[in-house]
Amino acid sequence: MLTIRKILSWVLIVLGLCLILDAFVVKTYHYPWRTLFGSYDQSEFSVQDPASIVAKDVVLTQTEPEGLPAIPSAASLPASLPGDEKAISPSQPAYVQLGILKIPVLNVSEYVLEGTEGQLHYGVGQVVGSKGIGQKGNCVIAGHRATTFRYLNKLVSGNRIILKAEGNVYTYSVYESFTVLPEDTWVLGEVRGETYALTLITCTPYLVNSQRLIVRARLIDINGMKPEGY
């Protein structure tokens, strides 16, 4: 007859296998399979808008700030780039919704909120001090690697990033990606040679978070028109 110890051992083995299978299924479901194919729809309609944020401690408002400050000087930049080590701030009563971010190839669709602290728990955050969505300069958006930007490293040159704000649709095209240290805040400033730049930031390597992954994109389309002719 099986002893209680053997029965418990078998139960633990089965539970362990179930957990492994569950993790495999979840990862398979969320993996951006589009990155394996050369042809796919990268329009804003290929990804649905994000679901409404329902949380008792969060209120989304469409109220725009009085105006984002200019890019700070090197001396006034934060000591490190936004990262996953930021804790959620329970004291903030409301978050300002600036727009929607979509990355069709990664099946990403999230709200863009103002700020990069607790906001990253509910979407992605625009770094305060960077240029606004669609404005000239460098618009900087950060997201958690464990959630929204899990597969940001899969982006390659030519992939589209779509930002929707104030009734406008801005389409950016990825042109480079690289890693920096958390203290390399120069990536938040103006991008040489780029009039309309977009910088996405997340932690890397995955689950290690000792560096920051930077993805750069340039604006190529506003509501179906070239930026210079809009």
mmCIF file with all atom_site columns, C-alpha atoms in Angstrom:
data_model
loop_
_atom_site.group_PDB
_atom_site.id
_atom_site.type_symbol
_atom_site.label_atom_id
_atom_site.label_alt_id
_atom_site.label_comp_id
_atom_site.label_asym_id
_atom_site.label_entity_id
_atom_site.label_seq_id
_atom_site.pdbx_PDB_ins_code
_atom_site.Cartn_x
_atom_site.Cartn_y
_atom_site.Cartn_z
_atom_site.occupancy
_atom_site.B_iso_or_equiv
_atom_site.pdbx_formal_charge
_atom_site.auth_seq_id
_atom_site.auth_comp_id
_atom_site.auth_asym_id
_atom_site.auth_atom_id
_atom_site.pdbx_PDB_model_num
ATOM 1   C CA . MET A 1 1   ? 0.000   0.000  0.000   1.00 0.00 ? 1   MET A CA 1
ATOM 2   C CA . LEU A 1 2   ? 1.089   3.552  -0.695  1.00 0.00 ? 2   LEU A CA 1
ATOM 3   C CA . THR A 1 3   ? 2.141   5.465  2.349   1.00 0.00 ? 3   THR A CA 1
ATOM 4   C CA . ILE A 1 4   ? 0.921   8.977  3.019   1.00 0.00 ? 4   ILE A CA 1
ATOM 5   C CA . ARG A 1 5   ? 4.432   10.259 2.233   1.00 0.00 ? 5   ARG A CA 1
ATOM 6   C CA . LYS A 1 6   ? 4.397   8.639  -1.203  1.00 0.00 ? 6   LYS A CA 1
ATOM 7   C CA . ILE A 1 7   ? 0.926   9.948  -1.927  1.00 0.00 ? 7   ILE A CA 1
ATOM 8   C CA . LEU A 1 8   ? 1.994   13.477 -1.003  1.00 0.00 ? 8   LEU A CA 1
ATOM 9   C CA . SER A 1 9   ? 5.098   13.116 -3.165  1.00 0.00 ? 9   SER A CA 1
ATOM 10  C CA . TRP A 1 10  ? 3.005   12.139 -6.181  1.00 0.00 ? 10  TRP A CA 1
ATOM 11  C CA . VAL A 1 11  ? 0.575   14.980 -5.529  1.00 0.00 ? 11  VAL A CA 1
ATOM 12  C CA . LEU A 1 12  ? 3.449   17.483 -5.416  1.00 0.00 ? 12  LEU A CA 1
ATOM 13  C CA . ILE A 1 13  ? 4.929   16.076 -8.630  1.00 0.00 ? 13  ILE A CA 1
ATOM 14  C CA . VAL A 1 14  ? 1.580   16.359 -10.421 1.00 0.00 ? 14  VAL A CA 1
ATOM 15  C CA . LEU A 1 15  ? 1.067   19.899 -9.139  1.00 0.00 ? 15  LEU A CA 1
ATOM 16  C CA . GLY A 1 16  ? 4.557   20.856 -10.289 1.00 0.00 ? 16  GLY A CA 1
ATOM 17  C CA . LEU A 1 17  ? 3.912   19.467 -13.766 1.00 0.00 ? 17  LEU A CA 1
ATOM 18  C CA . CYS A 1 18  ? 0.601   21.355 -13.909 1.00 0.00 ? 18  CYS A CA 1
ATOM 19  C CA . LEU A 1 19  ? 2.358   24.612 -13.022 1.00 0.00 ? 19  LEU A CA 1
ATOM 20  C CA . ILE A 1 20  ? 4.995   24.036 -15.695 1.00 0.00 ? 20  ILE A CA 1
ATOM 21  C CA . LEU A 1 21  ? 2.308   23.267 -18.276 1.00 0.00 ? 21  LEU A CA 1
ATOM 22  C CA . ASP A 1 22  ? 0.323   26.337 -17.253 1.00 0.00 ? 22  ASP A CA 1
ATOM 23  C CA . ALA A 1 23  ? 3.383   28.583 -17.597 1.00 0.00 ? 23  ALA A CA 1
ATOM 24  C CA . PHE A 1 24  ? 4.112   27.099 -21.027 1.00 0.00 ? 24  PHE A CA 1
ATOM 25  C CA . VAL A 1 25  ? 0.533   27.680 -22.216 1.00 0.00 ? 25  VAL A CA 1
ATOM 26  C CA . VAL A 1 26  ? 0.503   31.276 -20.949 1.00 0.00 ? 26  VAL A CA 1
ATOM 27  C CA . LYS A 1 27  ? 3.850   32.060 -22.567 1.00 0.00 ? 27  LYS A CA 1
ATOM 28  C CA . THR A 1 28  ? 2.766   30.456 -25.833 1.00 0.00 ? 28  THR A CA 1
ATOM 29  C CA . TYR A 1 29  ? -0.474  32.461 -25.817 1.00 0.00 ? 29  TYR A CA 1
ATOM 30  C CA . HIS A 1 30  ? 1.231   35.805 -25.230 1.00 0.00 ? 30  HIS A CA 1
ATOM 31  C CA . TYR A 1 31  ? 4.262   35.253 -27.469 1.00 0.00 ? 31  TYR A CA 1
ATOM 32  C CA . PRO A 1 32  ? 4.255   37.716 -30.416 1.00 0.00 ? 32  PRO A CA 1
ATOM 33  C CA . TRP A 1 33  ? 4.068   35.143 -33.195 1.00 0.00 ? 33  TRP A CA 1
ATOM 34  C CA . ARG A 1 34  ? 3.792   37.938 -35.764 1.00 0.00 ? 34  ARG A CA 1
ATOM 35  C CA . THR A 1 35  ? 7.498   38.616 -35.297 1.00 0.00 ? 35  THR A CA 1
ATOM 36  C CA . LEU A 1 36  ? 8.235   35.288 -36.987 1.00 0.00 ? 36  LEU A CA 1
ATOM 37  C CA . PHE A 1 37  ? 6.520   36.303 -40.220 1.00 0.00 ? 37  PHE A CA 1
ATOM 38  C CA . GLY A 1 38  ? 7.560   38.951 -42.699 1.00 0.00 ? 38  GLY A CA 1
ATOM 39  C CA . SER A 1 39  ? 4.082   40.132 -43.662 1.00 0.00 ? 39  SER A CA 1
ATOM 40  C CA . TYR A 1 40  ? 1.363   41.271 -41.263 1.00 0.00 ? 40  TYR A CA 1
ATOM 41  C CA . ASP A 1 41  ? -1.053  44.131 -40.721 1.00 0.00 ? 41  ASP A CA 1
ATOM 42  C CA . GLN A 1 42  ? 0.593   46.966 -38.775 1.00 0.00 ? 42  GLN A CA 1
ATOM 43  C CA . SER A 1 43  ? -2.308  49.421 -38.911 1.00 0.00 ? 43  SER A CA 1
ATOM 44  C CA . GLU A 1 44  ? -3.997  50.771 -35.785 1.00 0.00 ? 44  GLU A CA 1
ATOM 45  C CA . PHE A 1 45  ? -7.026  48.584 -36.541 1.00 0.00 ? 45  PHE A CA 1
ATOM 46  C CA . SER A 1 46  ? -5.038  45.349 -36.258 1.00 0.00 ? 46  SER A CA 1
ATOM 47  C CA . VAL A 1 47  ? -4.995  45.783 -32.476 1.00 0.00 ? 47  VAL A CA 1
ATOM 48  C CA . GLN A 1 48  ? -8.027  46.708 -30.399 1.00 0.00 ? 48  GLN A CA 1
ATOM 49  C CA . ASP A 1 49  ? -7.997  49.701 -28.083 1.00 0.00 ? 49  ASP A CA 1
ATOM 50  C CA . PRO A 1 50  ? -7.165  48.789 -24.468 1.00 0.00 ? 50  PRO A CA 1
ATOM 51  C CA . ALA A 1 51  ? -9.936  47.758 -22.125 1.00 0.00 ? 51  ALA A CA 1
ATOM 52  C CA . SER A 1 52  ? -11.136 50.278 -19.570 1.00 0.00 ? 52  SER A CA 1
ATOM 53  C CA . ILE A 1 53  ? -9.067  50.516 -16.425 1.00 0.00 ? 53  ILE A CA 1
ATOM 54  C CA . VAL A 1 54  ? -11.206 49.382 -13.524 1.00 0.00 ? 54  VAL A CA 1
ATOM 55  C CA . ALA A 1 55  ? -9.541  49.945 -10.171 1.00 0.00 ? 55  ALA A CA 1
ATOM 56  C CA . LYS A 1 56  ? -10.974 51.551 -7.078  1.00 0.00 ? 56  LYS A CA 1
ATOM 57  C CA . ASP A 1 57  ? -7.797  53.503 -6.399  1.00 0.00 ? 57  ASP A CA 1
ATOM 58  C CA . VAL A 1 58  ? -7.369  54.898 -9.924  1.00 0.00 ? 58  VAL A CA 1
ATOM 59  C CA . VAL A 1 59  ? -9.313  57.578 -11.744 1.00 0.00 ? 59  VAL A CA 1
ATOM 60  C CA . LEU A 1 60  ? -8.466  58.344 -15.361 1.00 0.00 ? 60  LEU A CA 1
ATOM 61  C CA . THR A 1 61  ? -8.960  61.890 -16.533 1.00 0.00 ? 61  THR A CA 1
ATOM 62  C CA . GLN A 1 62  ? -8.706  63.374 -20.002 1.00 0.00 ? 62  GLN A CA 1
ATOM 63  C CA . THR A 1 63  ? -7.539  66.671 -18.498 1.00 0.00 ? 63  THR A CA 1
ATOM 64  C CA . GLU A 1 64  ? -4.359  67.755 -20.181 1.00 0.00 ? 64  GLU A CA 1
ATOM 65  C CA . PRO A 1 65  ? -1.575  69.266 -18.069 1.00 0.00 ? 65  PRO A CA 1
ATOM 66  C CA . GLU A 1 66  ? -0.854  72.964 -18.464 1.00 0.00 ? 66  GLU A CA 1
ATOM 67  C CA . GLY A 1 67  ? 2.024   71.932 -20.706 1.00 0.00 ? 67  GLY A CA 1
ATOM 68  C CA . LEU A 1 68  ? 4.920   69.568 -20.347 1.00 0.00 ? 68  LEU A CA 1
ATOM 69  C CA . PRO A 1 69  ? 8.130   71.329 -19.369 1.00 0.00 ? 69  PRO A CA 1
ATOM 70  C CA . ALA A 1 70  ? 10.973  71.558 -21.819 1.00 0.00 ? 70  ALA A CA 1
ATOM 71  C CA . ILE A 1 71  ? 13.625  68.861 -21.893 1.00 0.00 ? 71  ILE A CA 1
ATOM 72  C CA . PRO A 1 72  ? 15.560  69.315 -18.642 1.00 0.00 ? 72  PRO A CA 1
ATOM 73  C CA . SER A 1 73  ? 19.207  70.191 -18.641 1.00 0.00 ? 73  SER A CA 1
ATOM 74  C CA . ALA A 1 74  ? 21.708  67.422 -17.957 1.00 0.00 ? 74  ALA A CA 1
ATOM 75  C CA . ALA A 1 75  ? 22.102  68.649 -14.396 1.00 0.00 ? 75  ALA A CA 1
ATOM 76  C CA . SER A 1 76  ? 18.374  68.397 -13.662 1.00 0.00 ? 76  SER A CA 1
ATOM 77  C CA . LEU A 1 77  ? 17.668  65.021 -15.249 1.00 0.00 ? 77  LEU A CA 1
ATOM 78  C CA . PRO A 1 78  ? 16.708  62.165 -12.915 1.00 0.00 ? 78  PRO A CA 1
ATOM 79  C CA . ALA A 1 79  ? 19.551  60.132 -11.464 1.00 0.00 ? 79  ALA A CA 1
ATOM 80  C CA . SER A 1 80  ? 18.441  57.033 -13.365 1.00 0.00 ? 80  SER A CA 1
ATOM 81  C CA . LEU A 1 81  ? 16.041  55.989 -16.083 1.00 0.00 ? 81  LEU A CA 1
ATOM 82  C CA . PRO A 1 82  ? 12.532  54.807 -15.204 1.00 0.00 ? 82  PRO A CA 1
ATOM 83  C CA . GLY A 1 83  ? 12.550  51.122 -14.324 1.00 0.00 ? 83  GLY A CA 1
ATOM 84  C CA . ASP A 1 84  ? 10.666  48.224 -12.800 1.00 0.00 ? 84  ASP A CA 1
ATOM 85  C CA . GLU A 1 85  ? 12.012  48.980 -9.354  1.00 0.00 ? 85  GLU A CA 1
ATOM 86  C CA . LYS A 1 86  ? 9.514   51.824 -9.007  1.00 0.00 ? 86  LYS A CA 1
ATOM 87  C CA . ALA A 1 87  ? 6.822   51.078 -6.447  1.00 0.00 ? 87  ALA A CA 1
ATOM 88  C CA . ILE A 1 88  ? 3.149   51.782 -7.002  1.00 0.00 ? 88  ILE A CA 1
ATOM 89  C CA . SER A 1 89  ? 2.165   54.960 -5.187  1.00 0.00 ? 89  SER A CA 1
ATOM 90  C CA . PRO A 1 90  ? -1.125  54.407 -3.355  1.00 0.00 ? 90  PRO A CA 1
ATOM 91  C CA . SER A 1 91  ? -1.463  58.108 -2.536  1.00 0.00 ? 91  SER A CA 1
ATOM 92  C CA . GLN A 1 92  ? -1.997  59.361 -6.095  1.00 0.00 ? 92  GLN A CA 1
ATOM 93  C CA . PRO A 1 93  ? -5.748  59.896 -6.569  1.00 0.00 ? 93  PRO A CA 1
ATOM 94  C CA . ALA A 1 94  ? -5.832  60.208 -10.352 1.00 0.00 ? 94  ALA A CA 1
ATOM 95  C CA . TYR A 1 95  ? -3.747  59.617 -13.453 1.00 0.00 ? 95  TYR A CA 1
ATOM 96  C CA . VAL A 1 96  ? -3.854  61.787 -16.561 1.00 0.00 ? 96  VAL A CA 1
ATOM 97  C CA . GLN A 1 97  ? -4.562  59.824 -19.738 1.00 0.00 ? 97  GLN A CA 1
ATOM 98  C CA . LEU A 1 98  ? -2.543  61.293 -22.606 1.00 0.00 ? 98  LEU A CA 1
ATOM 99  C CA . GLY A 1 99  ? -3.402  58.782 -25.319 1.00 0.00 ? 99  GLY A CA 1
ATOM 100 C CA . ILE A 1 100 ? -3.096  55.180 -26.441 1.00 0.00 ? 100 ILE A CA 1
ATOM 101 C CA . LEU A 1 101 ? 0.003   53.241 -27.509 1.00 0.00 ? 101 LEU A CA 1
ATOM 102 C CA . LYS A 1 102 ? -0.220  50.345 -29.963 1.00 0.00 ? 102 LYS A CA 1
ATOM 103 C CA . ILE A 1 103 ? 2.534   48.055 -31.234 1.00 0.00 ? 103 ILE A CA 1
ATOM 104 C CA . PRO A 1 104 ? 0.739   45.744 -33.702 1.00 0.00 ? 104 PRO A CA 1
ATOM 105 C CA . VAL A 1 105 ? 3.579   43.243 -34.174 1.00 0.00 ? 105 VAL A CA 1
ATOM 106 C CA . LEU A 1 106 ? 3.694   42.658 -30.395 1.00 0.00 ? 106 LEU A CA 1
ATOM 107 C CA . ASN A 1 107 ? -0.099  42.812 -29.962 1.00 0.00 ? 107 ASN A CA 1
ATOM 108 C CA . VAL A 1 108 ? 0.393   45.633 -27.449 1.00 0.00 ? 108 VAL A CA 1
ATOM 109 C CA . SER A 1 109 ? -2.370  48.139 -26.732 1.00 0.00 ? 109 SER A CA 1
ATOM 110 C CA . GLU A 1 110 ? -2.117  50.301 -23.610 1.00 0.00 ? 110 GLU A CA 1
ATOM 111 C CA . TYR A 1 111 ? -3.092  53.666 -22.213 1.00 0.00 ? 111 TYR A CA 1
ATOM 112 C CA . VAL A 1 112 ? -0.369  56.299 -22.134 1.00 0.00 ? 112 VAL A CA 1
ATOM 113 C CA . LEU A 1 113 ? -0.481  57.973 -18.735 1.00 0.00 ? 113 LEU A CA 1
ATOM 114 C CA . GLU A 1 114 ? 1.445   60.998 -17.523 1.00 0.00 ? 114 GLU A CA 1
ATOM 115 C CA . GLY A 1 115 ? 4.329   59.893 -15.297 1.00 0.00 ? 115 GLY A CA 1
ATOM 116 C CA . THR A 1 116 ? 6.367   56.732 -14.766 1.00 0.00 ? 116 THR A CA 1
ATOM 117 C CA . GLU A 1 117 ? 5.718   55.562 -11.212 1.00 0.00 ? 117 GLU A CA 1
ATOM 118 C CA . GLY A 1 118 ? 2.437   53.903 -10.225 1.00 0.00 ? 118 GLY A CA 1
ATOM 119 C CA . GLN A 1 119 ? 1.160   54.691 -13.716 1.00 0.00 ? 119 GLN A CA 1
ATOM 120 C CA . LEU A 1 120 ? 3.176   51.773 -15.113 1.00 0.00 ? 120 LEU A CA 1
ATOM 121 C CA . HIS A 1 121 ? 0.910   49.369 -13.237 1.00 0.00 ? 121 HIS A CA 1
ATOM 122 C CA . TYR A 1 122 ? -2.029  50.454 -15.402 1.00 0.00 ? 122 TYR A CA 1
ATOM 123 C CA . GLY A 1 123 ? -0.404  51.150 -18.762 1.00 0.00 ? 123 GLY A CA 1
ATOM 124 C CA . VAL A 1 124 ? 2.716   52.876 -20.025 1.00 0.00 ? 124 VAL A CA 1
ATOM 125 C CA . GLY A 1 125 ? 3.972   56.259 -18.848 1.00 0.00 ? 125 GLY A CA 1
ATOM 126 C CA . GLN A 1 126 ? 5.271   59.293 -20.653 1.00 0.00 ? 126 GLN A CA 1
ATOM 127 C CA . VAL A 1 127 ? 8.395   60.607 -18.959 1.00 0.00 ? 127 VAL A CA 1
ATOM 128 C CA . VAL A 1 128 ? 7.578   64.043 -17.582 1.00 0.00 ? 128 VAL A CA 1
ATOM 129 C CA . GLY A 1 129 ? 9.853   66.544 -19.277 1.00 0.00 ? 129 GLY A CA 1
ATOM 130 C CA . SER A 1 130 ? 9.880   64.778 -22.621 1.00 0.00 ? 130 SER A CA 1
ATOM 131 C CA . LYS A 1 131 ? 7.958   66.101 -25.611 1.00 0.00 ? 131 LYS A CA 1
ATOM 132 C CA . GLY A 1 132 ? 4.269   65.375 -26.007 1.00 0.00 ? 132 GLY A CA 1
ATOM 133 C CA . ILE A 1 133 ? 2.827   62.801 -28.388 1.00 0.00 ? 133 ILE A CA 1
ATOM 134 C CA . GLY A 1 134 ? 3.351   63.937 -31.978 1.00 0.00 ? 134 GLY A CA 1
ATOM 135 C CA . GLN A 1 135 ? 5.319   67.041 -30.992 1.00 0.00 ? 135 GLN A CA 1
ATOM 136 C CA . LYS A 1 136 ? 8.715   67.971 -32.357 1.00 0.00 ? 136 LYS A CA 1
ATOM 137 C CA . GLY A 1 137 ? 11.505  66.595 -30.214 1.00 0.00 ? 137 GLY A CA 1
ATOM 138 C CA . ASN A 1 138 ? 11.807  63.361 -28.250 1.00 0.00 ? 138 ASN A CA 1
ATOM 139 C CA . CYS A 1 139 ? 8.681   61.756 -26.803 1.00 0.00 ? 139 CYS A CA 1
ATOM 140 C CA . VAL A 1 140 ? 9.816   59.245 -24.151 1.00 0.00 ? 140 VAL A CA 1
ATOM 141 C CA . ILE A 1 141 ? 7.554   56.417 -22.956 1.00 0.00 ? 141 ILE A CA 1
ATOM 142 C CA . ALA A 1 142 ? 8.437   53.797 -20.332 1.00 0.00 ? 142 ALA A CA 1
ATOM 143 C CA . GLY A 1 143 ? 6.811   50.456 -19.508 1.00 0.00 ? 143 GLY A CA 1
ATOM 144 C CA . HIS A 1 144 ? 7.371   47.398 -17.338 1.00 0.00 ? 144 HIS A CA 1
ATOM 145 C CA . ARG A 1 145 ? 9.343   44.561 -18.937 1.00 0.00 ? 145 ARG A CA 1
ATOM 146 C CA . ALA A 1 146 ? 7.363   41.917 -17.055 1.00 0.00 ? 146 ALA A CA 1
ATOM 147 C CA . THR A 1 147 ? 4.072   43.109 -18.581 1.00 0.00 ? 147 THR A CA 1
ATOM 148 C CA . THR A 1 148 ? 3.532   45.578 -21.437 1.00 0.00 ? 148 THR A CA 1
ATOM 149 C CA . PHE A 1 149 ? 7.079   45.615 -22.836 1.00 0.00 ? 149 PHE A CA 1
ATOM 150 C CA . ARG A 1 150 ? 7.834   41.914 -22.234 1.00 0.00 ? 150 ARG A CA 1
ATOM 151 C CA . TYR A 1 151 ? 8.857   41.385 -25.879 1.00 0.00 ? 151 TYR A CA 1
ATOM 152 C CA . LEU A 1 152 ? 10.100  44.864 -26.724 1.00 0.00 ? 152 LEU A CA 1
ATOM 153 C CA . ASN A 1 153 ? 13.444  43.302 -27.693 1.00 0.00 ? 153 ASN A CA 1
ATOM 154 C CA . LYS A 1 154 ? 11.699  41.596 -30.622 1.00 0.00 ? 154 LYS A CA 1
ATOM 155 C CA . LEU A 1 155 ? 11.153  44.891 -32.450 1.00 0.00 ? 155 LEU A CA 1
ATOM 156 C CA . VAL A 1 156 ? 13.237  45.394 -35.580 1.00 0.00 ? 156 VAL A CA 1
ATOM 157 C CA . SER A 1 157 ? 13.768  48.208 -38.046 1.00 0.00 ? 157 SER A CA 1
ATOM 158 C CA . GLY A 1 158 ? 10.563  49.023 -39.903 1.00 0.00 ? 158 GLY A CA 1
ATOM 159 C CA . ASN A 1 159 ? 8.147   47.830 -37.215 1.00 0.00 ? 159 ASN A CA 1
ATOM 160 C CA . ARG A 1 160 ? 5.353   50.322 -36.567 1.00 0.00 ? 160 ARG A CA 1
ATOM 161 C CA . ILE A 1 161 ? 4.460   51.986 -33.267 1.00 0.00 ? 161 ILE A CA 1
ATOM 162 C CA . ILE A 1 162 ? 1.155   53.853 -33.202 1.00 0.00 ? 162 ILE A CA 1
ATOM 163 C CA . LEU A 1 163 ? 0.179   56.611 -30.802 1.00 0.00 ? 163 LEU A CA 1
ATOM 164 C CA . LYS A 1 164 ? -3.343  58.025 -30.652 1.00 0.00 ? 164 LYS A CA 1
ATOM 165 C CA . ALA A 1 165 ? -3.950  61.348 -28.941 1.00 0.00 ? 165 ALA A CA 1
ATOM 166 C CA . GLU A 1 166 ? -6.525  64.143 -29.203 1.00 0.00 ? 166 GLU A CA 1
ATOM 167 C CA . GLY A 1 167 ? -8.204  62.537 -32.214 1.00 0.00 ? 167 GLY A CA 1
ATOM 168 C CA . ASN A 1 168 ? -4.955  62.168 -34.150 1.00 0.00 ? 168 ASN A CA 1
ATOM 169 C CA . VAL A 1 169 ? -3.119  59.006 -35.160 1.00 0.00 ? 169 VAL A CA 1
ATOM 170 C CA . TYR A 1 170 ? 0.677   59.181 -35.178 1.00 0.00 ? 170 TYR A CA 1
ATOM 171 C CA . THR A 1 171 ? 2.607   56.339 -36.812 1.00 0.00 ? 171 THR A CA 1
ATOM 172 C CA . TYR A 1 172 ? 6.265   55.857 -35.924 1.00 0.00 ? 172 TYR A CA 1
ATOM 173 C CA . SER A 1 173 ? 8.760   53.495 -37.548 1.00 0.00 ? 173 SER A CA 1
ATOM 174 C CA . VAL A 1 174 ? 11.420  51.714 -35.483 1.00 0.00 ? 174 VAL A CA 1
ATOM 175 C CA . TYR A 1 175 ? 14.981  52.309 -36.682 1.00 0.00 ? 175 TYR A CA 1
ATOM 176 C CA . GLU A 1 176 ? 17.278  51.190 -33.847 1.00 0.00 ? 176 GLU A CA 1
ATOM 177 C CA . SER A 1 177 ? 17.511  49.593 -30.403 1.00 0.00 ? 177 SER A CA 1
ATOM 178 C CA . PHE A 1 178 ? 20.321  49.410 -27.857 1.00 0.00 ? 178 PHE A CA 1
ATOM 179 C CA . THR A 1 179 ? 20.995  49.025 -24.142 1.00 0.00 ? 179 THR A CA 1
ATOM 180 C CA . VAL A 1 180 ? 22.300  51.549 -21.635 1.00 0.00 ? 180 VAL A CA 1
ATOM 181 C CA . LEU A 1 181 ? 22.945  51.739 -17.908 1.00 0.00 ? 181 LEU A CA 1
ATOM 182 C CA . PRO A 1 182 ? 20.247  53.181 -15.594 1.00 0.00 ? 182 PRO A CA 1
ATOM 183 C CA . GLU A 1 183 ? 22.290  56.356 -15.115 1.00 0.00 ? 183 GLU A CA 1
ATOM 184 C CA . ASP A 1 184 ? 22.532  57.052 -18.867 1.00 0.00 ? 184 ASP A CA 1
ATOM 185 C CA . THR A 1 185 ? 19.790  59.665 -18.868 1.00 0.00 ? 185 THR A CA 1
ATOM 186 C CA . TRP A 1 186 ? 21.096  61.295 -22.034 1.00 0.00 ? 186 TRP A CA 1
ATOM 187 C CA . VAL A 1 187 ? 18.635  59.081 -23.926 1.00 0.00 ? 187 VAL A CA 1
ATOM 188 C CA . LEU A 1 188 ? 15.821  61.288 -22.574 1.00 0.00 ? 188 LEU A CA 1
ATOM 189 C CA . GLY A 1 189 ? 17.119  64.333 -24.416 1.00 0.00 ? 189 GLY A CA 1
ATOM 190 C CA . GLU A 1 190 ? 16.902  65.435 -28.021 1.00 0.00 ? 190 GLU A CA 1
ATOM 191 C CA . VAL A 1 191 ? 17.825  62.867 -30.673 1.00 0.00 ? 191 VAL A CA 1
ATOM 192 C CA . ARG A 1 192 ? 20.382  64.167 -33.145 1.00 0.00 ? 192 ARG A CA 1
ATOM 193 C CA . GLY A 1 193 ? 19.085  64.211 -36.706 1.00 0.00 ? 193 GLY A CA 1
ATOM 194 C CA . GLU A 1 194 ? 15.477  63.353 -35.729 1.00 0.00 ? 194 GLU A CA 1
ATOM 195 C CA . THR A 1 195 ? 12.789  66.057 -35.787 1.00 0.00 ? 195 THR A CA 1
ATOM 196 C CA . TYR A 1 196 ? 10.028  63.815 -34.403 1.00 0.00 ? 196 TYR A CA 1
ATOM 197 C CA . ALA A 1 197 ? 11.495  61.035 -32.277 1.00 0.00 ? 197 ALA A CA 1
ATOM 198 C CA . LEU A 1 198 ? 9.939   58.396 -30.044 1.00 0.00 ? 198 LEU A CA 1
ATOM 199 C CA . THR A 1 199 ? 11.949  56.590 -27.361 1.00 0.00 ? 199 THR A CA 1
ATOM 200 C CA . LEU A 1 200 ? 10.601  53.487 -25.602 1.00 0.00 ? 200 LEU A CA 1
ATOM 201 C CA . ILE A 1 201 ? 12.313  52.412 -22.366 1.00 0.00 ? 201 ILE A CA 1
ATOM 202 C CA . THR A 1 202 ? 12.133  49.215 -20.335 1.00 0.00 ? 202 THR A CA 1
ATOM 203 C CA . CYS A 1 203 ? 14.365  47.119 -18.106 1.00 0.00 ? 203 CYS A CA 1
ATOM 204 C CA . THR A 1 204 ? 16.688  44.453 -19.456 1.00 0.00 ? 204 THR A CA 1
ATOM 205 C CA . PRO A 1 205 ? 17.726  41.628 -19.287 1.00 0.00 ? 205 PRO A CA 1
ATOM 206 C CA . TYR A 1 206 ? 14.347  40.145 -18.478 1.00 0.00 ? 206 TYR A CA 1
ATOM 207 C CA . LEU A 1 207 ? 13.976  39.545 -14.708 1.00 0.00 ? 207 LEU A CA 1
ATOM 208 C CA . VAL A 1 208 ? 17.512  40.854 -14.114 1.00 0.00 ? 208 VAL A CA 1
ATOM 209 C CA . ASN A 1 209 ? 16.784  44.527 -14.821 1.00 0.00 ? 209 ASN A CA 1
ATOM 210 C CA . SER A 1 210 ? 20.376  45.731 -14.499 1.00 0.00 ? 210 SER A CA 1
ATOM 211 C CA . GLN A 1 211 ? 20.231  47.776 -17.727 1.00 0.00 ? 211 GLN A CA 1
ATOM 212 C CA . ARG A 1 212 ? 17.698  49.633 -19.838 1.00 0.00 ? 212 ARG A CA 1
ATOM 213 C CA . LEU A 1 213 ? 16.540  48.629 -23.307 1.00 0.00 ? 213 LEU A CA 1
ATOM 214 C CA . ILE A 1 214 ? 16.036  51.617 -25.589 1.00 0.00 ? 214 ILE A CA 1
ATOM 215 C CA . VAL A 1 215 ? 13.980  51.450 -28.786 1.00 0.00 ? 215 VAL A CA 1
ATOM 216 C CA . ARG A 1 216 ? 14.038  54.463 -31.103 1.00 0.00 ? 216 ARG A CA 1
ATOM 217 C CA . ALA A 1 217 ? 11.433  55.282 -33.737 1.00 0.00 ? 217 ALA A CA 1
ATOM 218 C CA . ARG A 1 218 ? 10.754  58.246 -36.016 1.00 0.00 ? 218 ARG A CA 1
ATOM 219 C CA . LEU A 1 219 ? 7.408   59.767 -36.966 1.00 0.00 ? 219 LEU A CA 1
ATOM 220 C CA . ILE A 1 220 ? 6.439   58.888 -40.536 1.00 0.00 ? 220 ILE A CA 1
ATOM 221 C CA . ASP A 1 221 ? 2.709   59.561 -40.690 1.00 0.00 ? 221 ASP A CA 1
ATOM 222 C CA . ILE A 1 222 ? 0.050   61.795 -39.094 1.00 0.00 ? 222 ILE A CA 1
ATOM 223 C CA . ASN A 1 223 ? -3.519  60.926 -40.041 1.00 0.00 ? 223 ASN A CA 1
ATOM 224 C CA . GLY A 1 224 ? -2.355  59.536 -43.376 1.00 0.00 ? 224 GLY A CA 1
ATOM 225 C CA . MET A 1 225 ? -0.073  62.435 -44.201 1.00 0.00 ? 225 MET A CA 1
ATOM 226 C CA . LYS A 1 226 ? 3.675   62.900 -43.976 1.00 0.00 ? 226 LYS A CA 1
ATOM 227 C CA . PRO A 1 227 ? 4.691   64.976 -40.932 1.00 0.00 ? 227 PRO A CA 1
ATOM 228 C CA . GLU A 1 228 ? 6.320   67.711 -43.008 1.00 0.00 ? 228 GLU A CA 1
ATOM 229 C CA . GLY A 1 229 ? 3.110   68.179 -45.015 1.00 0.00 ? 229 GLY A CA 1
ATOM 230 C CA . TYR A 1 230 ? 0.656   67.996 -42.144 1.00 0.00 ? 230 TYR A CA 1
#
